[in-house]
């Protein structure tokens, strides 16, 4: 199985969509799908069987994922310029698919990075609001555009906010973006080891540092927030371990922690769940992109809740 990127639960609350990066070797990290004819967008049933797949040949480094209210599938390609072959028109793009893989929309300029309204530089993630507005985390590099770009449901640019830095409203590597049930926009400002919270017009509402170094963010319908931290260690975020933190999205209180049991960032940094999602029964799924030295490498791992 290829490196697992982001995962999202389908609108039925039971099936799970995931980015799977084409079964390439670890040496090809950052461009796993460049020469592959494998599908990189997979849908799993509750038993782990693949029931739908598409996306072959469309991406070099598929990364972000969201499922909108109609069940459409949104995917970002966060490949860096150095990993795009000369003349290749993939990358720096956000693609909307139907649930069966028909391309419905593209936002961005294929294969071309930039900071204009229809350019991205390594877009990490995407979130679609209830009204259809599209929020794109741009992007993966700590020294890139470091902004959130907002579009209407037709893909028309509305606004952007953010720049590189440490102050509220500034970012260093927007790795995740998600919208909570109250409509607030949560941004995983990973290299600053914090979550920043905004309204949908970009007004800063708060900053949380208690969830570690956030790589992935998800919410359930019971008032909980789930944050995957795949990078914390004594150098990048002293005092925190990698794993999945679970708290209250209204207060930010962390209530539970899923420790990654074989996590040793001194062996391979980033070897925990990088993204997280939760199904209607409270089962938690973590996507693991980098193979640590154990037999269960590169896994979409399912954790079953054993108490409320």
mmCIF file of C-alpha atoms in Angstrom:
data_model
loop_
_atom_site.group_PDB
_atom_site.id
_atom_site.type_symbol
_atom_site.label_atom_id
_atom_site.label_comp_id
_atom_site.label_asym_id
_atom_site.label_seq_id
_atom_site.Cartn_x
_atom_site.Cartn_y
_atom_site.Cartn_z
ATOM 1 C CA UNK A 1 0.000 0.000 0.000
ATOM 2 C CA UNK A 2 1.225 3.483 -0.760
ATOM 3 C CA UNK A 3 1.715 6.237 1.774
ATOM 4 C CA UNK A 4 -1.658 7.216 3.221
ATOM 5 C CA UNK A 5 -2.490 10.904 3.150
ATOM 6 C CA UNK A 6 -5.721 12.477 4.270
ATOM 7 C CA UNK A 7 -8.850 10.462 5.042
ATOM 8 C CA UNK A 8 -12.462 11.680 5.249
ATOM 9 C CA UNK A 9 -15.702 9.923 6.128
ATOM 10 C CA UNK A 10 -18.316 9.835 3.369
ATOM 11 C CA UNK A 11 -21.665 11.606 3.752
ATOM 12 C CA UNK A 12 -23.212 8.257 4.738
ATOM 13 C CA UNK A 13 -21.095 8.349 7.902
ATOM 14 C CA UNK A 14 -19.710 4.859 7.358
ATOM 15 C CA UNK A 15 -17.582 4.625 4.214
ATOM 16 C CA UNK A 16 -14.141 6.237 4.316
ATOM 17 C CA UNK A 17 -12.304 8.021 1.514
ATOM 18 C CA UNK A 18 -8.504 8.206 1.590
ATOM 19 C CA UNK A 19 -5.567 9.495 -0.387
ATOM 20 C CA UNK A 20 -3.167 6.611 -1.094
ATOM 21 C CA UNK A 21 0.054 7.609 -2.814
ATOM 22 C CA UNK A 22 0.519 4.974 -5.472
ATOM 23 C CA UNK A 23 2.642 2.333 -3.694
ATOM 24 C CA UNK A 24 5.915 4.151 -4.391
ATOM 25 C CA UNK A 25 9.102 3.581 -2.345
ATOM 26 C CA UNK A 26 9.985 5.908 0.522
ATOM 27 C CA UNK A 27 12.864 7.284 -1.556
ATOM 28 C CA UNK A 28 10.236 8.860 -3.818
ATOM 29 C CA UNK A 29 8.549 10.780 -0.972
ATOM 30 C CA UNK A 30 7.075 14.021 -2.306
ATOM 31 C CA UNK A 31 6.441 12.675 -5.805
ATOM 32 C CA UNK A 32 5.053 9.175 -5.262
ATOM 33 C CA UNK A 33 2.506 9.254 -8.082
ATOM 34 C CA UNK A 34 4.637 10.915 -10.749
ATOM 35 C CA UNK A 35 5.041 7.786 -12.920
ATOM 36 C CA UNK A 36 2.194 5.663 -11.573
ATOM 37 C CA UNK A 37 -0.961 4.414 -13.261
ATOM 38 C CA UNK A 38 -2.569 3.494 -9.918
ATOM 39 C CA UNK A 39 -5.636 5.278 -8.583
ATOM 40 C CA UNK A 40 -4.794 7.583 -5.689
ATOM 41 C CA UNK A 41 -8.325 8.303 -4.388
ATOM 42 C CA UNK A 42 -9.876 5.253 -2.724
ATOM 43 C CA UNK A 43 -13.210 4.627 -1.002
ATOM 44 C CA UNK A 44 -13.402 1.882 1.629
ATOM 45 C CA UNK A 45 -16.442 0.156 3.082
ATOM 46 C CA UNK A 46 -16.654 -0.402 6.879
ATOM 47 C CA UNK A 47 -14.794 -3.712 6.496
ATOM 48 C CA UNK A 48 -11.853 -2.127 4.675
ATOM 49 C CA UNK A 49 -12.739 -3.258 1.159
ATOM 50 C CA UNK A 50 -12.131 -0.831 -1.718
ATOM 51 C CA UNK A 51 -15.484 -0.055 -3.362
ATOM 52 C CA UNK A 52 -14.493 2.931 -5.536
ATOM 53 C CA UNK A 53 -11.246 4.385 -6.848
ATOM 54 C CA UNK A 54 -10.078 6.978 -9.355
ATOM 55 C CA UNK A 55 -7.447 9.646 -9.979
ATOM 56 C CA UNK A 56 -4.794 7.627 -11.817
ATOM 57 C CA UNK A 57 -2.297 9.856 -13.612
ATOM 58 C CA UNK A 58 -3.856 13.102 -12.362
ATOM 59 C CA UNK A 59 -1.586 13.910 -9.422
ATOM 60 C CA UNK A 60 2.075 13.838 -8.489
ATOM 61 C CA UNK A 61 1.667 14.249 -4.714
ATOM 62 C CA UNK A 62 -2.023 14.068 -3.752
ATOM 63 C CA UNK A 63 -2.357 15.445 -0.250
ATOM 64 C CA UNK A 64 -5.552 17.160 0.951
ATOM 65 C CA UNK A 65 -9.103 15.812 0.779
ATOM 66 C CA UNK A 66 -12.648 16.844 1.640
ATOM 67 C CA UNK A 67 -16.126 15.466 0.986
ATOM 68 C CA UNK A 68 -18.775 18.137 0.472
ATOM 69 C CA UNK A 69 -22.462 18.001 1.430
ATOM 70 C CA UNK A 70 -23.376 16.421 -1.934
ATOM 71 C CA UNK A 71 -20.751 13.697 -1.589
ATOM 72 C CA UNK A 72 -18.347 15.226 -4.104
ATOM 73 C CA UNK A 73 -14.662 14.557 -3.519
ATOM 74 C CA UNK A 74 -12.087 17.373 -3.395
ATOM 75 C CA UNK A 75 -8.354 16.638 -3.708
ATOM 76 C CA UNK A 76 -5.266 18.860 -3.577
ATOM 77 C CA UNK A 77 -1.891 18.207 -5.205
ATOM 78 C CA UNK A 78 0.814 19.654 -2.939
ATOM 79 C CA UNK A 79 3.843 18.675 -5.023
ATOM 80 C CA UNK A 80 6.712 21.156 -4.881
ATOM 81 C CA UNK A 81 8.214 22.715 -8.005
ATOM 82 C CA UNK A 82 11.408 20.680 -7.636
ATOM 83 C CA UNK A 83 9.430 17.441 -8.027
ATOM 84 C CA UNK A 84 7.465 18.414 -11.143
ATOM 85 C CA UNK A 85 9.112 17.020 -14.299
ATOM 86 C CA UNK A 86 9.844 19.553 -17.006
ATOM 87 C CA UNK A 87 6.786 20.030 -19.191
ATOM 88 C CA UNK A 88 4.431 18.275 -16.747
ATOM 89 C CA UNK A 89 1.168 20.152 -16.161
ATOM 90 C CA UNK A 90 0.270 18.557 -12.834
ATOM 91 C CA UNK A 91 0.562 20.021 -9.348
ATOM 92 C CA UNK A 92 -0.452 23.209 -7.498
ATOM 93 C CA UNK A 93 -4.078 22.311 -8.135
ATOM 94 C CA UNK A 94 -7.384 21.520 -6.405
ATOM 95 C CA UNK A 95 -9.743 19.114 -8.194
ATOM 96 C CA UNK A 96 -13.432 18.427 -7.548
ATOM 97 C CA UNK A 97 -14.714 14.955 -8.477
ATOM 98 C CA UNK A 98 -18.169 13.465 -8.477
ATOM 99 C CA UNK A 99 -18.545 10.458 -6.146
ATOM 100 C CA UNK A 100 -17.781 8.215 -9.131
ATOM 101 C CA UNK A 101 -14.680 10.089 -10.266
ATOM 102 C CA UNK A 102 -15.950 12.499 -12.926
ATOM 103 C CA UNK A 103 -13.951 15.742 -12.890
ATOM 104 C CA UNK A 104 -16.362 18.589 -12.116
ATOM 105 C CA UNK A 105 -14.020 21.511 -11.429
ATOM 106 C CA UNK A 106 -10.383 22.508 -11.126
ATOM 107 C CA UNK A 107 -9.048 25.518 -9.232
ATOM 108 C CA UNK A 108 -5.495 26.681 -9.809
ATOM 109 C CA UNK A 109 -3.091 26.799 -12.722
ATOM 110 C CA UNK A 110 -1.884 23.240 -13.458
ATOM 111 C CA UNK A 111 1.838 22.737 -12.966
ATOM 112 C CA UNK A 112 2.478 26.401 -12.207
ATOM 113 C CA UNK A 113 3.062 27.793 -8.725
ATOM 114 C CA UNK A 114 2.345 31.389 -7.784
ATOM 115 C CA UNK A 115 0.586 33.757 -5.419
ATOM 116 C CA UNK A 116 -2.211 35.137 -7.610
ATOM 117 C CA UNK A 117 -5.902 34.417 -6.998
ATOM 118 C CA UNK A 118 -5.834 31.376 -9.298
ATOM 119 C CA UNK A 119 -2.376 30.123 -8.406
ATOM 120 C CA UNK A 120 -1.263 28.028 -5.455
ATOM 121 C CA UNK A 121 2.078 26.908 -4.115
ATOM 122 C CA UNK A 122 1.783 23.385 -2.700
ATOM 123 C CA UNK A 123 -1.875 23.527 -1.541
ATOM 124 C CA UNK A 124 -2.033 21.236 1.492
ATOM 125 C CA UNK A 125 -5.721 20.848 2.169
ATOM 126 C CA UNK A 126 -9.261 21.922 1.279
ATOM 127 C CA UNK A 127 -12.516 22.356 3.215
ATOM 128 C CA UNK A 128 -15.961 23.031 1.755
ATOM 129 C CA UNK A 129 -18.518 24.938 3.839
ATOM 130 C CA UNK A 130 -22.204 24.084 4.090
ATOM 131 C CA UNK A 131 -23.064 26.859 1.602
ATOM 132 C CA UNK A 132 -20.533 25.534 -0.929
ATOM 133 C CA UNK A 133 -17.763 28.077 -0.316
ATOM 134 C CA UNK A 134 -14.315 26.532 -0.725
ATOM 135 C CA UNK A 135 -11.378 27.173 1.623
ATOM 136 C CA UNK A 136 -7.898 26.122 0.519
ATOM 137 C CA UNK A 137 -4.833 25.885 2.764
ATOM 138 C CA UNK A 138 -1.981 27.238 0.635
ATOM 139 C CA UNK A 139 0.374 25.684 1.429
ATOM 140 C CA UNK A 140 2.705 22.960 2.542
ATOM 141 C CA UNK A 141 5.986 24.875 2.753
ATOM 142 C CA UNK A 142 6.820 27.000 5.805
ATOM 143 C CA UNK A 143 8.190 29.629 3.407
ATOM 144 C CA UNK A 144 5.428 29.434 0.791
ATOM 145 C CA UNK A 145 2.267 31.487 0.323
ATOM 146 C CA UNK A 146 1.034 30.738 3.856
ATOM 147 C CA UNK A 147 -2.516 31.869 3.273
ATOM 148 C CA UNK A 148 -6.100 30.681 3.194
ATOM 149 C CA UNK A 149 -7.830 31.300 -0.146
ATOM 150 C CA UNK A 150 -11.629 31.386 -0.339
ATOM 151 C CA UNK A 151 -13.770 30.695 -3.434
ATOM 152 C CA UNK A 152 -17.482 30.478 -4.050
ATOM 153 C CA UNK A 153 -19.170 27.253 -5.115
ATOM 154 C CA UNK A 154 -18.395 27.999 -8.787
ATOM 155 C CA UNK A 155 -14.684 28.379 -8.073
ATOM 156 C CA UNK A 156 -14.700 32.186 -8.288
ATOM 157 C CA UNK A 157 -12.080 33.823 -6.072
ATOM 158 C CA UNK A 158 -13.518 35.756 -3.130
ATOM 159 C CA UNK A 159 -10.626 36.613 -0.831
ATOM 160 C CA UNK A 160 -7.512 35.364 0.906
ATOM 161 C CA UNK A 161 -5.862 36.012 4.232
ATOM 162 C CA UNK A 162 -2.545 35.240 5.872
ATOM 163 C CA UNK A 163 1.177 35.580 5.260
ATOM 164 C CA UNK A 164 4.386 34.051 6.568
ATOM 165 C CA UNK A 165 5.072 34.708 10.239
ATOM 166 C CA UNK A 166 4.289 34.042 13.869
ATOM 167 C CA UNK A 167 1.597 36.595 14.745
ATOM 168 C CA UNK A 168 -2.147 35.842 14.824
ATOM 169 C CA UNK A 169 -3.323 35.442 11.233
ATOM 170 C CA UNK A 170 0.173 34.535 10.045
ATOM 171 C CA UNK A 171 1.281 30.997 9.267
ATOM 172 C CA UNK A 172 4.233 28.703 8.707
ATOM 173 C CA UNK A 173 3.043 25.652 6.757
ATOM 174 C CA UNK A 174 -0.748 25.402 6.689
ATOM 175 C CA UNK A 175 -1.024 21.631 6.762
ATOM 176 C CA UNK A 176 -4.717 21.179 7.552
ATOM 177 C CA UNK A 177 -7.992 23.061 7.281
ATOM 178 C CA UNK A 178 -11.415 22.034 8.590
ATOM 179 C CA UNK A 179 -14.764 23.654 9.378
ATOM 180 C CA UNK A 180 -16.440 22.879 12.695
ATOM 181 C CA UNK A 181 -20.216 22.382 13.122
ATOM 182 C CA UNK A 182 -20.517 26.050 14.110
ATOM 183 C CA UNK A 183 -18.950 27.149 10.817
ATOM 184 C CA UNK A 184 -15.592 28.265 12.207
ATOM 185 C CA UNK A 185 -12.493 27.647 10.087
ATOM 186 C CA UNK A 186 -9.725 25.747 11.896
ATOM 187 C CA UNK A 187 -6.237 25.900 10.371
ATOM 188 C CA UNK A 188 -3.412 23.559 11.349
ATOM 189 C CA UNK A 189 -0.477 25.992 11.452
ATOM 190 C CA UNK A 190 1.948 23.121 11.784
ATOM 191 C CA UNK A 191 5.390 24.696 11.829
ATOM 192 C CA UNK A 192 4.116 27.152 14.452
ATOM 193 C CA UNK A 193 2.767 24.205 16.514
ATOM 194 C CA UNK A 194 -0.716 25.670 16.839
ATOM 195 C CA UNK A 195 -4.265 25.739 15.547
ATOM 196 C CA UNK A 196 -5.652 29.103 14.484
ATOM 197 C CA UNK A 197 -9.412 29.664 14.395
ATOM 198 C CA UNK A 198 -11.195 32.109 12.078
ATOM 199 C CA UNK A 199 -14.671 33.014 10.991
ATOM 200 C CA UNK A 200 -15.398 32.482 7.313
ATOM 201 C CA UNK A 201 -14.393 36.054 6.478
ATOM 202 C CA UNK A 202 -10.903 35.515 7.869
ATOM 203 C CA UNK A 203 -11.316 37.283 11.204
ATOM 204 C CA UNK A 204 -9.088 35.699 13.825
ATOM 205 C CA UNK A 205 -11.074 34.084 16.646
ATOM 206 C CA UNK A 206 -8.421 32.320 18.682
ATOM 207 C CA UNK A 207 -5.235 30.276 18.852
ATOM 208 C CA UNK A 208 -4.771 26.863 20.482
ATOM 209 C CA UNK A 209 -1.397 25.300 21.231
ATOM 210 C CA UNK A 210 -2.598 22.406 23.408
ATOM 211 C CA UNK A 211 -3.144 20.015 20.486
ATOM 212 C CA UNK A 212 0.537 19.687 19.651
ATOM 213 C CA UNK A 213 1.918 20.130 16.161
ATOM 214 C CA UNK A 214 -1.284 19.758 14.102
ATOM 215 C CA UNK A 215 -1.139 17.811 10.860
ATOM 216 C CA UNK A 216 -4.838 16.888 10.595
ATOM 217 C CA UNK A 217 -8.121 18.137 12.095
ATOM 218 C CA UNK A 218 -11.583 16.575 12.213
ATOM 219 C CA UNK A 219 -14.864 17.005 14.102
ATOM 220 C CA UNK A 220 -17.732 14.742 15.092
ATOM 221 C CA UNK A 221 -21.369 15.539 15.870
ATOM 222 C CA UNK A 222 -20.864 15.093 19.631
ATOM 223 C CA UNK A 223 -18.854 18.250 20.226
ATOM 224 C CA UNK A 224 -15.408 16.719 19.828
ATOM 225 C CA UNK A 225 -12.353 17.802 17.862
ATOM 226 C CA UNK A 226 -9.704 15.299 16.748
ATOM 227 C CA UNK A 227 -6.178 16.483 15.965
ATOM 228 C CA UNK A 228 -3.434 14.293 14.499
ATOM 229 C CA UNK A 229 0.097 15.235 15.519
ATOM 230 C CA UNK A 230 2.677 13.357 13.451
ATOM 231 C CA UNK A 231 5.743 15.473 14.156
ATOM 232 C CA UNK A 232 6.112 16.551 17.795
ATOM 233 C CA UNK A 233 9.427 15.629 19.376
ATOM 234 C CA UNK A 234 11.995 17.188 21.687
ATOM 235 C CA UNK A 235 13.323 19.365 18.871
ATOM 236 C CA UNK A 236 10.258 20.480 16.907
ATOM 237 C CA UNK A 237 7.761 20.724 19.789
ATOM 238 C CA UNK A 238 9.314 19.923 23.186
ATOM 239 C CA UNK A 239 6.978 18.444 25.768
ATOM 240 C CA UNK A 240 4.599 16.820 23.263
ATOM 241 C CA UNK A 241 4.384 13.299 21.846
ATOM 242 C CA UNK A 242 3.015 12.303 18.479
ATOM 243 C CA UNK A 243 -0.476 10.819 18.452
ATOM 244 C CA UNK A 244 -4.125 11.852 18.170
ATOM 245 C CA UNK A 245 -5.549 14.326 20.695
ATOM 246 C CA UNK A 246 -9.288 14.488 21.293
ATOM 247 C CA UNK A 247 -10.984 17.440 22.945
ATOM 248 C CA UNK A 248 -13.997 19.734 22.973
ATOM 249 C CA UNK A 249 -14.245 22.007 19.963
ATOM 250 C CA UNK A 250 -16.123 24.682 21.925
ATOM 251 C CA UNK A 251 -13.609 24.994 24.775
ATOM 252 C CA UNK A 252 -10.452 23.449 23.356
ATOM 253 C CA UNK A 253 -10.014 21.229 26.397
ATOM 254 C CA UNK A 254 -8.048 18.093 25.558
ATOM 255 C CA UNK A 255 -9.777 15.080 27.110
ATOM 256 C CA UNK A 256 -8.174 12.014 25.489
ATOM 257 C CA UNK A 257 -4.942 11.028 23.775
ATOM 258 C CA UNK A 258 -4.214 8.117 21.450
ATOM 259 C CA UNK A 259 -0.498 7.547 21.775
ATOM 260 C CA UNK A 260 1.143 6.074 18.730
ATOM 261 C CA UNK A 261 2.583 2.949 20.378
ATOM 262 C CA UNK A 262 5.706 2.420 18.261
ATOM 263 C CA UNK A 263 6.340 6.105 17.646
ATOM 264 C CA UNK A 264 10.003 6.963 17.823
ATOM 265 C CA UNK A 265 10.620 10.278 16.059
ATOM 266 C CA UNK A 266 14.344 9.785 16.628
ATOM 267 C CA UNK A 267 14.181 6.915 14.110
ATOM 268 C CA UNK A 268 11.859 8.396 11.478
ATOM 269 C CA UNK A 269 10.273 11.811 12.121
ATOM 270 C CA UNK A 270 6.628 12.018 11.138
ATOM 271 C CA UNK A 271 5.849 8.333 11.603
ATOM 272 C CA UNK A 272 2.436 8.730 13.263
ATOM 273 C CA UNK A 273 -1.010 9.512 11.896
ATOM 274 C CA UNK A 274 -0.792 12.645 9.764
ATOM 275 C CA UNK A 275 -4.522 12.974 9.129
ATOM 276 C CA UNK A 276 -7.571 11.900 11.104
ATOM 277 C CA UNK A 277 -11.290 11.376 10.561
ATOM 278 C CA UNK A 278 -14.156 9.848 12.566
ATOM 279 C CA UNK A 279 -17.241 7.901 11.472
ATOM 280 C CA UNK A 280 -20.821 7.974 12.758
ATOM 281 C CA UNK A 281 -20.083 5.225 15.298
ATOM 282 C CA UNK A 282 -17.141 7.079 16.811
ATOM 283 C CA UNK A 283 -14.461 4.961 15.145
ATOM 284 C CA UNK A 284 -11.323 6.990 14.464
ATOM 285 C CA UNK A 285 -9.134 6.597 11.372
ATOM 286 C CA UNK A 286 -5.552 7.808 11.118
ATOM 287 C CA UNK A 287 -3.662 8.019 7.835
ATOM 288 C CA UNK A 288 0.026 7.153 8.202
ATOM 289 C CA UNK A 289 2.230 8.371 5.338
ATOM 290 C CA UNK A 290 5.752 7.346 6.347
ATOM 291 C CA UNK A 291 6.702 3.731 7.146
ATOM 292 C CA UNK A 292 8.295 3.340 10.575
ATOM 293 C CA UNK A 293 10.417 0.210 11.144
ATOM 294 C CA UNK A 294 7.611 -2.224 11.854
ATOM 295 C CA UNK A 295 5.436 -4.616 9.857
ATOM 296 C CA UNK A 296 2.302 -2.447 9.706
ATOM 297 C CA UNK A 297 3.807 0.379 7.660
ATOM 298 C CA UNK A 298 1.748 2.807 5.563
ATOM 299 C CA UNK A 299 -1.644 2.131 7.033
ATOM 300 C CA UNK A 300 -5.103 3.616 7.306
ATOM 301 C CA UNK A 301 -5.459 2.617 10.939
ATOM 302 C CA UNK A 302 -8.843 2.248 12.644
ATOM 303 C CA UNK A 303 -9.323 2.867 16.366
ATOM 304 C CA UNK A 304 -12.577 1.702 17.946
ATOM 305 C CA UNK A 305 -14.086 3.766 20.745
ATOM 306 C CA UNK A 306 -14.697 1.526 23.755
ATOM 307 C CA UNK A 307 -16.483 4.073 25.945
ATOM 308 C CA UNK A 308 -18.534 7.239 25.314
#
